[in-house]
Coordinates of C-alpha atoms in Angstrom, one line a residue:
X787 CA -35.5 -16.4 23.5
X788 CA -33.5 -13.6 21.7
X789 CA -35.6 -13.2 18.5
X790 CA -32.8 -11.3 16.7
X791 CA -30.3 -14.0 17.4
X792 CA -32.7 -16.8 16.3
X793 CA -33.4 -14.9 13.1
X794 CA -29.7 -14.5 12.3
X795 CA -29.1 -18.2 12.8
X796 CA -32.0 -19.1 10.6
X797 CA -30.9 -16.6 7.9
X798 CA -27.3 -18.0 7.9
X799 CA -28.4 -21.7 7.8
X800 CA -31.2 -21.0 5.3
X801 CA -28.9 -19.1 2.9
X802 CA -26.1 -21.7 3.2
X803 CA -28.7 -24.5 2.4
X804 CA -30.1 -22.4 -0.6
X805 CA -26.7 -21.7 -2.0
X806 CA -25.7 -25.3 -1.9
X807 CA -28.9 -26.5 -3.5
X808 CA -29.6 -24.2 -6.3
X809 CA -31.3 -21.3 -4.5
X810 CA -34.1 -23.3 -2.8
X811 CA -33.7 -23.8 1.0
X812 CA -35.0 -27.1 2.7
X813 CA -37.1 -25.8 5.6
X814 CA -36.8 -29.1 7.5
X815 CA -33.0 -29.1 7.2
X816 CA -32.7 -25.5 8.4
X817 CA -35.0 -26.2 11.5
X818 CA -33.0 -29.3 12.2
X819 CA -29.8 -27.3 12.1
X820 CA -31.1 -24.8 14.5
X821 CA -32.3 -27.5 17.0
X822 CA -28.9 -29.2 16.8
X823 CA -27.0 -25.9 17.4
X824 CA -29.3 -24.7 20.1
X825 CA -30.7 -27.4 22.4
X826 CA -32.1 -24.7 24.7
X827 CA -34.6 -23.7 21.9
X828 CA -36.1 -27.1 21.3
X829 CA -39.0 -26.4 23.7
X830 CA -39.7 -23.2 21.6
X831 CA -39.9 -24.9 18.2
X832 CA -43.7 -24.0 17.7
X833 CA -43.1 -20.3 18.2
X834 CA -40.0 -20.5 16.0
X835 CA -41.8 -22.0 13.0
X836 CA -43.6 -18.7 12.0
X837 CA -40.2 -16.9 12.1
X838 CA -38.7 -19.7 9.9
X839 CA -41.5 -19.5 7.4
X840 CA -40.9 -15.7 7.1
X841 CA -37.1 -16.2 6.6
X842 CA -37.6 -18.9 4.0
X843 CA -40.0 -16.8 1.9
X844 CA -37.6 -13.9 2.0
X845 CA -34.7 -16.2 0.9
X846 CA -36.8 -17.5 -2.0
X847 CA -37.3 -13.9 -3.2
X848 CA -33.5 -13.7 -3.8
X849 CA -31.5 -15.1 -6.7
X850 CA -28.6 -17.3 -5.9
X851 CA -26.1 -14.4 -6.4
X852 CA -28.0 -12.2 -3.9
X853 CA -28.3 -15.1 -1.5
X854 CA -24.5 -15.6 -1.7
X855 CA -23.9 -11.9 -1.2
X856 CA -26.2 -11.7 1.9
X857 CA -24.7 -14.9 3.3
X858 CA -21.2 -13.4 3.2
X859 CA -22.5 -10.2 4.8
X860 CA -24.0 -12.2 7.7
X861 CA -21.0 -14.6 8.0
X862 CA -17.9 -13.9 5.9
X863 CA -16.5 -17.4 6.7
X864 CA -19.8 -19.3 5.6
X865 CA -18.4 -20.5 2.3
X866 CA -14.9 -21.4 3.5
X867 CA -14.2 -25.1 3.2
X868 CA -13.1 -26.7 6.5
X869 CA -10.1 -28.9 6.0
X870 CA -6.5 -29.5 6.8
X871 CA -3.5 -27.2 6.3
X872 CA -2.9 -29.0 2.9
X873 CA -6.1 -27.5 1.6
X874 CA -4.6 -24.0 1.7
X875 CA -3.8 -22.7 -1.7
X876 CA 0.0 -22.5 -2.4
X877 CA 1.7 -20.3 -5.1
X878 CA 3.2 -22.3 -7.8
X879 CA 7.0 -22.3 -8.4
X880 CA 8.5 -19.6 -10.6
X881 CA 9.4 -20.9 -14.0
X882 CA 12.8 -20.7 -15.7
X883 CA 14.7 -20.3 -12.3
X884 CA 17.8 -21.9 -13.8
X885 CA 18.0 -19.3 -16.6
X886 CA 18.9 -16.6 -14.1
X887 CA 21.7 -16.2 -11.6
X888 CA 19.3 -14.6 -9.1
X889 CA 15.5 -13.9 -8.8
X890 CA 15.2 -10.1 -9.3
X891 CA 11.7 -8.7 -9.4
X892 CA 10.3 -5.2 -9.3
X893 CA 7.3 -3.2 -8.3
X894 CA 6.6 -0.3 -10.6
X895 CA 3.8 1.9 -9.1
X896 CA 2.8 5.1 -11.0
X897 CA 3.0 7.8 -8.2
X898 CA -0.4 9.4 -8.9
X899 CA -1.7 8.8 -5.4
X900 CA -1.6 6.2 -2.6
X901 CA -1.6 2.5 -3.4
X902 CA -5.1 1.1 -2.9
X903 CA -6.4 -2.4 -2.3
X904 CA -6.5 -3.1 -6.0
X905 CA -2.7 -2.6 -6.3
X906 CA -1.9 -4.9 -3.4
X907 CA -2.2 -8.2 -5.2
X908 CA 0.8 -7.5 -7.5
X909 CA 2.8 -6.2 -4.5
X910 CA 2.1 -9.2 -2.3
X911 CA 2.8 -11.6 -5.0
X912 CA 6.2 -10.2 -6.0
X913 CA 7.1 -9.9 -2.3
X914 CA 6.1 -13.5 -1.6
X915 CA 8.2 -14.9 -4.5
X916 CA 11.2 -12.8 -3.6
X917 CA 11.1 -14.2 -0.1
X918 CA 10.7 -17.7 -1.3
X919 CA 13.8 -17.6 -3.5
X920 CA 15.9 -15.2 -1.4
X921 CA 15.9 -12.8 -4.3
X922 CA 15.9 -9.1 -4.7
X923 CA 13.0 -6.7 -4.9
X924 CA 13.2 -3.3 -6.6
X925 CA 10.8 -0.4 -6.1
X926 CA 10.8 1.4 -9.4
X927 CA 8.7 4.6 -9.4
X928 CA 7.2 4.6 -12.8
X929 CA 7.0 8.4 -12.7
X930 CA 6.8 9.2 -16.5
X931 CA 5.0 12.5 -17.3
X932 CA 1.4 11.2 -17.5
X933 CA -1.2 13.4 -19.2
X934 CA 0.3 16.2 -21.3
X935 CA -0.1 19.9 -20.3
X936 CA -2.9 20.4 -22.6
X937 CA -5.1 17.9 -20.8
X938 CA -4.1 18.7 -17.2
X939 CA -7.3 20.6 -16.6
X940 CA -9.4 17.4 -17.3
X941 CA -10.7 15.5 -14.2
X942 CA -9.4 12.4 -15.9
X943 CA -5.9 13.7 -16.2
X944 CA -3.3 11.3 -14.8
X945 CA -0.1 12.9 -13.4
X946 CA 2.5 12.5 -10.7
X947 CA 1.6 13.9 -7.2
X948 CA 4.6 15.0 -5.2
X949 CA 3.3 13.4 -2.0
X950 CA 2.6 10.1 -3.7
X951 CA 6.3 9.0 -3.5
X952 CA 6.0 9.0 0.3
X953 CA 2.5 7.6 0.3
X954 CA 3.6 4.6 -1.7
X955 CA 6.5 4.0 0.7
X956 CA 4.2 4.2 3.7
X957 CA 1.8 1.7 2.1
X958 CA 4.7 -0.8 1.4
X959 CA 6.1 -0.5 4.9
X960 CA 2.5 -1.1 6.4
X961 CA 2.3 -4.3 4.2
X962 CA 5.6 -5.4 5.5
X963 CA 7.4 -5.2 2.1
X964 CA 11.2 -5.3 2.2
X965 CA 12.6 -3.2 -0.7
X966 CA 16.3 -3.7 -1.7
X967 CA 16.8 -0.8 -4.2
X968 CA 14.8 2.2 -5.3
X969 CA 14.9 3.8 -8.8
X970 CA 13.0 6.7 -10.4
X971 CA 12.1 6.6 -14.0
X972 CA 12.3 10.4 -14.2
X973 CA 16.1 10.0 -13.5
X974 CA 16.7 7.8 -16.5
X975 CA 15.4 9.9 -19.5
X976 CA 18.9 10.1 -21.1
X977 CA 19.0 6.2 -21.1
X978 CA 15.6 6.1 -23.0
X979 CA 16.8 8.7 -25.4
X980 CA 19.9 6.5 -26.2
X981 CA 17.8 3.4 -27.0
X982 CA 15.3 5.4 -29.0
X983 CA 18.2 6.6 -31.2
X984 CA 19.5 3.1 -31.6
X985 CA 16.1 2.0 -32.8
X986 CA 16.0 4.9 -35.3
X987 CA 19.5 4.0 -36.5
X988 CA 18.4 0.4 -37.0
X989 CA 15.3 1.7 -39.0
X990 CA 13.1 0.2 -36.4
X991 CA 11.5 3.5 -35.4
X992 CA 10.4 6.7 -37.0
X993 CA 9.1 10.1 -36.2
X994 CA 5.3 10.4 -37.1
X995 CA 3.5 13.7 -37.6
X996 CA 0.0 12.1 -38.1
X997 CA -2.9 13.3 -36.0
X998 CA -3.9 10.6 -33.6
X999 CA -7.4 10.2 -35.1
X1000 CA -6.0 10.4 -38.6
X1001 CA -3.5 7.6 -37.9
X1002 CA -6.1 5.4 -36.3
X1003 CA -8.8 5.8 -39.0
X1004 CA -6.7 6.0 -42.2
X1005 CA -3.8 3.8 -41.3
X1006 CA -4.0 1.6 -38.2
X1007 CA -7.6 0.4 -38.6
X1008 CA -6.9 -0.3 -42.4
X1009 CA -3.5 -1.9 -41.8
X1010 CA -1.8 0.7 -44.0
X1011 CA 1.5 2.4 -43.6
X1012 CA 1.5 6.1 -42.9
X1013 CA 3.5 8.5 -45.2
X1014 CA 6.2 9.0 -42.5
X1015 CA 7.0 5.3 -41.9
X1016 CA 9.4 5.1 -44.9
X1017 CA 11.3 8.3 -44.2
X1018 CA 15.1 7.8 -44.4
X1019 CA 17.0 7.1 -41.2
X1020 CA 18.8 10.5 -41.5
X1021 CA 15.5 12.2 -41.8
X1022 CA 14.1 10.5 -38.7
X1023 CA 17.2 11.2 -36.8
X1024 CA 17.0 14.9 -37.7
X1025 CA 13.3 15.1 -36.6
X1026 CA 14.1 13.2 -33.5
X1027 CA 16.7 15.9 -32.6
X1028 CA 14.2 18.5 -33.4
X1029 CA 11.7 17.0 -31.0
X1030 CA 14.4 17.1 -28.2
X1031 CA 15.2 20.8 -29.1
X1032 CA 11.5 21.8 -28.6
X1033 CA 10.8 22.5 -32.3
X1034 CA 7.6 20.6 -32.0
X1035 CA 4.8 20.9 -29.4
X1036 CA 2.4 18.3 -27.8
X1037 CA 0.6 16.0 -30.3
X1038 CA 2.6 17.5 -33.2
X1039 CA 5.2 14.6 -33.4
X1040 CA 5.7 11.2 -31.8
X1041 CA 8.2 8.3 -32.2
X1042 CA 6.7 5.1 -33.4
X1043 CA 8.4 1.7 -33.3
X1044 CA 8.0 -0.5 -36.3
X1045 CA 6.0 -3.3 -34.5
X1046 CA 4.2 -3.9 -37.8
X1047 CA 1.1 -2.4 -39.4
X1048 CA -0.4 -5.9 -40.2
X1049 CA -0.5 -7.1 -36.7
X1050 CA -3.7 -9.1 -36.0
X1051 CA -4.3 -7.0 -32.9
X1052 CA -4.7 -3.3 -33.8
X1053 CA -3.4 -2.3 -30.4
X1054 CA 0.0 -3.7 -31.4
X1055 CA 0.4 -1.8 -34.7
X1056 CA 3.3 0.6 -34.7
X1057 CA 3.3 1.5 -31.1
X1058 CA 4.2 5.0 -29.9
X1059 CA 7.4 4.8 -27.8
X1060 CA 8.2 8.5 -27.2
X1061 CA 5.9 11.6 -27.1
X1062 CA 6.1 15.3 -26.2
X1063 CA 4.7 16.7 -23.0
X1064 CA 5.2 20.4 -21.9
X1065 CA 3.9 19.7 -18.4
X1066 CA 6.2 20.2 -15.4
X1067 CA 7.3 17.2 -13.5
X1068 CA 7.6 17.2 -9.7
X1069 CA 11.2 16.0 -9.7
X1070 CA 12.8 17.3 -12.9
X1071 CA 10.7 20.3 -13.6
X1072 CA 10.7 21.3 -17.3
X1073 CA 14.2 19.8 -18.0
X1074 CA 12.6 17.3 -20.4
X1075 CA 9.8 17.6 -22.9
X1076 CA 10.1 14.2 -24.6
X1077 CA 8.9 11.3 -22.5
X1078 CA 8.8 7.5 -23.1
X1079 CA 5.7 5.4 -23.1
X1080 CA 5.6 2.9 -20.1
X1081 CA 6.0 -0.3 -22.1
X1082 CA 9.1 1.0 -23.9
X1083 CA 10.8 2.2 -20.7
X1084 CA 9.9 -1.1 -19.0
X1085 CA 11.6 -3.0 -21.9
X1086 CA 14.8 -1.0 -21.4
X1087 CA 14.9 -1.0 -17.6
X1088 CA 13.9 -4.6 -17.1
X1089 CA 16.9 -5.5 -19.3
X1090 CA 19.4 -3.1 -17.6
X1091 CA 18.4 -4.1 -14.1
X1092 CA 18.4 -7.8 -14.9
X1093 CA 14.8 -8.4 -13.9
X1094 CA 14.3 -12.2 -14.0
X1095 CA 10.5 -12.4 -13.5
X1096 CA 7.7 -9.9 -14.1
X1097 CA 4.3 -10.5 -12.6
X1098 CA 1.4 -8.4 -13.8
X1099 CA -2.3 -8.4 -14.5
X1100 CA -3.5 -10.2 -17.6
X1101 CA -4.8 -6.9 -18.9
X1102 CA -1.2 -5.8 -19.4
X1103 CA -0.4 -8.6 -21.8
X1104 CA 0.0 -6.2 -24.7
X1105 CA 2.7 -4.3 -22.7
X1106 CA 4.5 -7.6 -22.3
X1107 CA 4.4 -8.2 -26.0
X1108 CA 5.9 -4.8 -26.7
X1109 CA 8.7 -5.6 -24.2
X1110 CA 9.5 -8.8 -25.9
X1111 CA 9.6 -7.0 -29.3
X1112 CA 12.4 -4.7 -27.9
X1113 CA 14.2 -7.6 -26.3
X1114 CA 14.2 -9.6 -29.5
X1115 CA 15.4 -6.8 -31.6
X1116 CA 18.4 -6.2 -29.3
X1117 CA 18.9 -9.9 -28.8
X1118 CA 18.6 -9.5 -25.1
X1119 CA 17.7 -12.3 -22.6
X1120 CA 14.0 -12.1 -21.9
X1121 CA 12.5 -12.0 -18.5
X1122 CA 9.8 -14.6 -17.7
X1123 CA 6.5 -12.9 -17.9
X1124 CA 3.7 -14.2 -15.6
X1125 CA 0.1 -13.0 -15.7
X1126 CA -2.7 -13.3 -13.2
X1127 CA -6.4 -13.0 -14.0
X1128 CA -8.3 -9.7 -13.6
X1129 CA -9.4 -9.0 -10.0
X1130 CA -12.8 -7.4 -9.8
X1131 CA -14.1 -5.5 -6.8
X1132 CA -17.9 -5.4 -7.3
X1133 CA -18.5 -3.8 -3.9
X1134 CA -16.0 -1.0 -4.4
X1135 CA -15.1 1.8 -6.8
X1136 CA -11.3 2.0 -7.1
X1137 CA -9.8 5.1 -8.8
X1138 CA -6.7 6.9 -7.8
X1139 CA -7.7 9.7 -10.1
X1140 CA -11.2 10.1 -8.7
X1141 CA -9.8 9.9 -5.1
X1142 CA -7.2 12.5 -6.0
X1143 CA -10.0 14.8 -7.4
X1144 CA -12.2 14.4 -4.3
X1145 CA -9.4 15.0 -1.9
X1146 CA -8.6 18.3 -3.8
X1147 CA -12.2 19.3 -3.7
X1148 CA -12.4 18.7 0.0
X1149 CA -15.1 15.8 -0.4
X1150 CA -12.6 13.3 1.0
X1151 CA -10.6 14.0 4.2
X1152 CA -7.3 12.7 2.6
X1153 CA -5.8 9.5 1.5
X1154 CA -6.8 7.9 4.8
X1155 CA -10.5 8.5 4.0
X1156 CA -12.2 5.1 3.9
X1157 CA -13.8 5.7 0.4
X1158 CA -10.3 5.7 -1.2
X1159 CA -9.7 2.2 -0.2
X1160 CA -6.0 3.1 0.0
X1161 CA -3.6 1.1 2.1
X1162 CA -3.5 4.2 4.4
X1163 CA -7.3 4.0 4.8
X1164 CA -7.2 0.3 5.6
X1165 CA -4.6 0.9 8.3
X1166 CA -6.6 3.7 9.8
X1167 CA -9.7 1.4 9.9
X1168 CA -7.8 -1.1 11.9
X1169 CA -7.3 -3.7 9.1
X1170 CA -4.1 -5.7 9.8
X1171 CA -1.7 -6.1 6.9
X1172 CA -1.4 -9.8 7.5
X1173 CA -5.1 -10.1 6.9
X1174 CA -4.8 -8.4 3.5
X1175 CA -1.8 -10.4 2.5
X1176 CA -3.4 -13.7 3.4
X1177 CA -6.7 -12.8 1.6
X1178 CA -4.8 -11.9 -1.6
X1179 CA -2.4 -14.9 -1.5
X1180 CA -5.3 -17.3 -1.2
X1181 CA -6.3 -16.1 -4.8
X1182 CA -3.0 -17.7 -6.1
X1183 CA -1.8 -17.0 -9.6
X1184 CA -4.8 -18.2 -11.5
X1185 CA -5.5 -16.4 -14.9
X1186 CA -9.2 -16.6 -14.4
X1187 CA -11.0 -13.5 -13.5
X1188 CA -12.0 -13.3 -9.8
X1189 CA -14.6 -11.3 -7.9
X1190 CA -13.1 -10.2 -4.7
X1191 CA -15.4 -9.8 -1.7
X1192 CA -14.2 -7.6 1.0
X1193 CA -16.0 -10.0 3.4
X1194 CA -13.0 -12.4 2.8
X1195 CA -10.8 -9.7 4.1
X1196 CA -13.0 -8.9 7.1
X1197 CA -13.1 -12.5 8.0
X1198 CA -9.2 -12.8 8.0
X1199 CA -9.0 -9.5 10.0
X1200 CA -11.6 -10.6 12.5
X1201 CA -9.5 -13.7 13.2
X1202 CA -6.6 -11.4 14.1
X1203 CA -8.2 -8.8 16.2
X1204 CA -11.1 -10.6 17.8
X1205 CA -9.1 -11.8 20.8
X1206 CA -7.4 -8.4 21.5
X1207 CA -10.5 -6.1 21.0
X1208 CA -12.1 -5.2 24.3
X1209 CA -15.9 -5.0 24.2
X1210 CA -17.9 -1.8 25.0
X1211 CA -21.5 -0.5 24.8
X1212 CA -22.5 1.9 22.2
X1213 CA -26.0 3.1 21.2
X1214 CA -26.4 4.7 17.8
X1215 CA -29.1 7.5 17.4
X1216 CA -29.9 7.4 21.2
X1217 CA -33.4 7.2 22.5
X1218 CA -34.0 8.0 26.2
X1219 CA -35.4 5.2 28.4
X1220 CA -37.1 5.9 31.7
X1221 CA -37.4 2.8 33.9
X1222 CA -39.8 3.0 36.9
X1223 CA -40.0 0.9 40.1
X1224 CA -36.3 0.1 40.2
X1225 CA -35.7 -1.5 43.7
X1226 CA -32.2 0.1 44.3
X1227 CA -30.6 3.5 44.8
X1228 CA -27.6 2.6 42.6
X1229 CA -27.3 0.0 39.8
X1230 CA -23.9 -1.4 39.1
X1231 CA -23.2 -3.5 36.0
X1232 CA -19.9 -5.4 35.5
X1233 CA -19.7 -6.7 31.9
X1234 CA -16.5 -8.6 30.9
X1235 CA -14.0 -6.7 28.8
X1236 CA -13.6 -9.8 26.6
X1237 CA -16.1 -12.6 27.2
X1238 CA -13.8 -15.2 25.6
X1239 CA -11.1 -14.4 28.1
X1240 CA -12.5 -13.5 31.6
X1241 CA -8.9 -13.0 32.9
X1242 CA -8.9 -9.6 31.2
X1243 CA -11.3 -8.4 33.8
X1244 CA -14.4 -6.4 33.9
X1245 CA -15.5 -2.8 33.3
X1246 CA -17.7 -1.1 35.8
X1247 CA -20.8 0.9 34.8
X1248 CA -22.8 2.5 37.6
X1249 CA -26.1 4.4 37.3
X1250 CA -27.9 6.3 40.0
X1251 CA -31.6 5.6 40.7
X1252 CA -33.6 8.6 41.8
X1253 CA -37.1 8.1 43.3
X1254 CA -37.3 4.7 41.9
X1255 CA -36.4 5.9 38.4
X1256 CA -33.5 5.1 36.3
X1257 CA -32.6 6.9 33.0
X1258 CA -30.6 5.3 30.3
X1259 CA -30.2 5.5 26.5
X1260 CA -31.0 2.8 23.9
X1261 CA -30.3 2.6 20.2
X1262 CA -33.0 3.8 17.9
X1263 CA -32.5 0.6 15.8
X1264 CA -33.3 -1.5 18.9
X1265 CA -36.2 0.8 19.9
X1266 CA -37.9 0.3 16.4
X1267 CA -38.2 -3.4 17.2
X1268 CA -39.9 -2.9 20.6
X1269 CA -43.6 -3.1 21.3
X1270 CA -45.6 -2.3 24.4
X1271 CA -45.6 -5.0 26.9
X1272 CA -42.4 -6.6 25.5
X1273 CA -40.0 -7.8 28.1
X1274 CA -36.4 -7.2 27.1
X1275 CA -33.1 -7.6 28.9
X1276 CA -30.7 -4.7 29.2
X1277 CA -27.4 -6.5 28.8
X1278 CA -25.6 -7.3 32.1
X1279 CA -28.2 -5.2 34.0
X1280 CA -31.9 -6.1 34.4
X1281 CA -35.0 -7.1 32.6
X1282 CA -37.7 -4.5 32.0
X1283 CA -41.2 -4.4 30.5
X1284 CA -41.9 -1.8 27.9
X1285 CA -44.8 0.5 29.0
X1286 CA -44.9 3.2 26.3
X1287 CA -43.0 4.3 23.2
X1288 CA -43.1 7.9 22.0
X1289 CA -40.6 8.4 19.2
X1290 CA -41.9 11.9 18.5
X1291 CA -40.4 12.9 21.8
X1292 CA -37.6 10.3 21.6
X1293 CA -38.6 8.7 24.9
X1294 CA -39.5 5.2 26.0
X1295 CA -41.0 4.3 29.3
X1296 CA -40.5 0.9 31.1
X1297 CA -40.9 -0.7 34.4
X1298 CA -38.4 -2.9 36.3
X1299 CA -39.3 -6.6 35.8
X1300 CA -36.4 -8.8 37.2
X1301 CA -32.7 -9.1 37.4
X1302 CA -32.0 -12.8 36.5
X1303 CA -30.8 -13.6 33.0
X1304 CA -33.5 -15.2 30.9
X1305 CA -32.5 -16.1 27.3
X1306 CA -36.1 -15.9 26.1
X1307 CA -35.8 -12.1 26.3
X1308 CA -34.1 -10.1 23.6
X1309 CA -30.9 -8.6 24.7
X1310 CA -30.0 -5.0 23.9
X1311 CA -27.3 -2.5 24.7
X1312 CA -27.6 0.7 26.9
X1313 CA -25.6 3.5 28.3
X1314 CA -26.5 5.6 31.5
X1315 CA -27.9 9.0 31.0
X1316 CA -25.6 10.6 33.6
X1317 CA -22.3 9.0 32.5
X1318 CA -21.5 8.6 28.9
X1319 CA -19.4 10.1 26.1
X1320 CA -20.3 11.2 22.5
X1321 CA -19.1 8.8 19.8
X1322 CA -18.9 9.3 16.0
X1323 CA -17.9 6.6 13.6
X1324 CA -16.8 7.2 10.0
X1325 CA -18.0 4.2 7.8
X1326 CA -16.5 2.9 4.6
X1327 CA -19.1 4.8 2.5
X1328 CA -18.4 8.0 4.1
X1329 CA -21.5 8.1 6.3
X1330 CA -21.0 9.3 9.9
X1331 CA -22.8 7.4 12.6
X1332 CA -23.2 9.1 16.0
X1333 CA -24.4 8.1 19.4
X1334 CA -23.3 7.5 22.9
X1335 CA -20.8 5.2 24.5
X1336 CA -20.1 4.0 28.0
X1337 CA -17.8 6.2 30.1
X1338 CA -15.0 3.5 30.3
X1339 CA -14.1 4.6 26.7
X1340 CA -12.3 7.6 28.3
X1341 CA -9.5 5.3 29.2
X1342 CA -8.9 3.3 26.0
X1343 CA -5.8 3.7 23.8
X1344 CA -6.1 5.1 20.3
X1345 CA -5.4 3.1 17.1
X1346 CA -6.2 -0.2 18.8
X1347 CA -9.4 -1.8 17.6
X1348 CA -12.3 -2.4 19.9
X1349 CA -15.7 -3.9 19.4
X1350 CA -19.0 -2.2 20.1
X1351 CA -21.2 -5.0 21.0
X1352 CA -23.9 -5.9 18.4
X1353 CA -22.5 -3.1 16.2
X1354 CA -19.1 -4.1 15.0
X1355 CA -15.3 -3.5 15.3
X1356 CA -14.0 0.1 15.3
X1357 CA -10.6 1.8 15.4
X1358 CA -10.5 4.8 17.9
X1359 CA -8.6 7.6 16.2
X1360 CA -9.1 10.7 18.4
X1361 CA -10.5 11.5 21.9
X1362 CA -11.1 15.2 22.6
X1363 CA -13.3 16.9 25.2
X1364 CA -15.0 13.5 26.0
X1365 CA -15.9 13.0 22.4
X1366 CA -14.5 9.8 20.6
X1367 CA -13.9 9.7 16.9
X1368 CA -13.5 6.2 15.3
X1369 CA -13.2 4.6 11.9
X1370 CA -15.5 1.6 11.3
X1371 CA -13.4 -1.6 10.8
X1372 CA -16.0 -4.2 9.8

């Protein structure tokens, strides 16, 4: 009986039962489930009961939220409803299709870094709808100036990274997104100037010289008009020209649109639409010092490019209202605005700004570092783009907030890579095992490359026995669970009895017991002392695991996921001098 395997089954079934029935597992039901799944364990029920009691007590010490989290860690598919194809969530149809000649949608990423998993929902939804309606998808680099020059030294500063343009393209290509046209906001400054002047001429915008804090405290919060709001059109036009000529510096003057100082939502009161920034831009240098705010530039471009439908997070609803204000003023046809609920990633910290800083400080290796959660990092880990697309599309267009568990993504990915990922032995933090009384001069093991598909063949692992002794390595994690006189099975090799454990010297001593497979014994991985390679694995939290892997790893292709048995899937990245470096997949 493999105690670890039994424990895992009890944990999964116990947690499922607890989550379904308010946090309190039914011991009898959990035991019955195990007996139904594993008929070979029925004779061992008495010895299993103490293990079950221990598991049930630990489950009862967790609240339902923690129970759910642990259940998804052990089995990411545990809460999926089994059903027919019709159960799969389908995106609703786009509204107002007949109002437009063609469905035209746009992606508008700000190029401050690589796209990350949090950006992917907007991308996938737009792409899916364009495919459904045979429409057009525009990539619009929203490369306005970002933080002004005076704030560029702040770690919170947002600005365009020159390499981000290509990083964004790479991420979209990996996701399989077909782009029809590409635009850059930094190419269109003169267009925004033109429409800003029209608003000023229509007495719908004014140049404001109020300090930001002063405007907020004395006017916006009190619903009062600032002194500059009622300047003449000619005065506003004069000051606008002065802004363009560089007469004023950062924070000294802005253009505000007259959205109304009595708006119920303070965030909508007389919005800034143009401001001064003296920072250099990667594409246009210092050619422009007056830059549009995003929502104003969106309103202009979405009209000029005949965007039919705009999909964005519900947190950007204010920006949609500003766009509609501009469209209404110019009597333009409005695009249909669709919003989806906020997507939370409780297990992750997503910030392009923080990732940029840590890359620049040398803390992260680059945008492929798993801690960035960029699309590049997911690719490097061996995540399939189809898995991410499917996991996000399953969320639909609901406006309710959703907590996204990466375990959903891992479950989708496992379905895609499981049958193509060959199996190998890996021992983390190796501990030397000396086995005595081995009745052979050479031991040969022939594990299957893929147990679910024997046709793929076997890998050969040979070990030399000297004077009845065989030296191997085991994982420290497995060794910590061993006790003297335990009988364990070395997978696909032999059964041994543990004689002595000395973790101070990092040595275990055992004696040969038998060859035949006995499922009552715990099964653990091993690698030979004389033929192995060094392996290091970069995990999603940045931790580096190291150990030894079987010699057959020397012949594997790079960037094709494999599975280290009882450890997880990994993506091999580099093999040099018999040392293999991998990214942990899941």
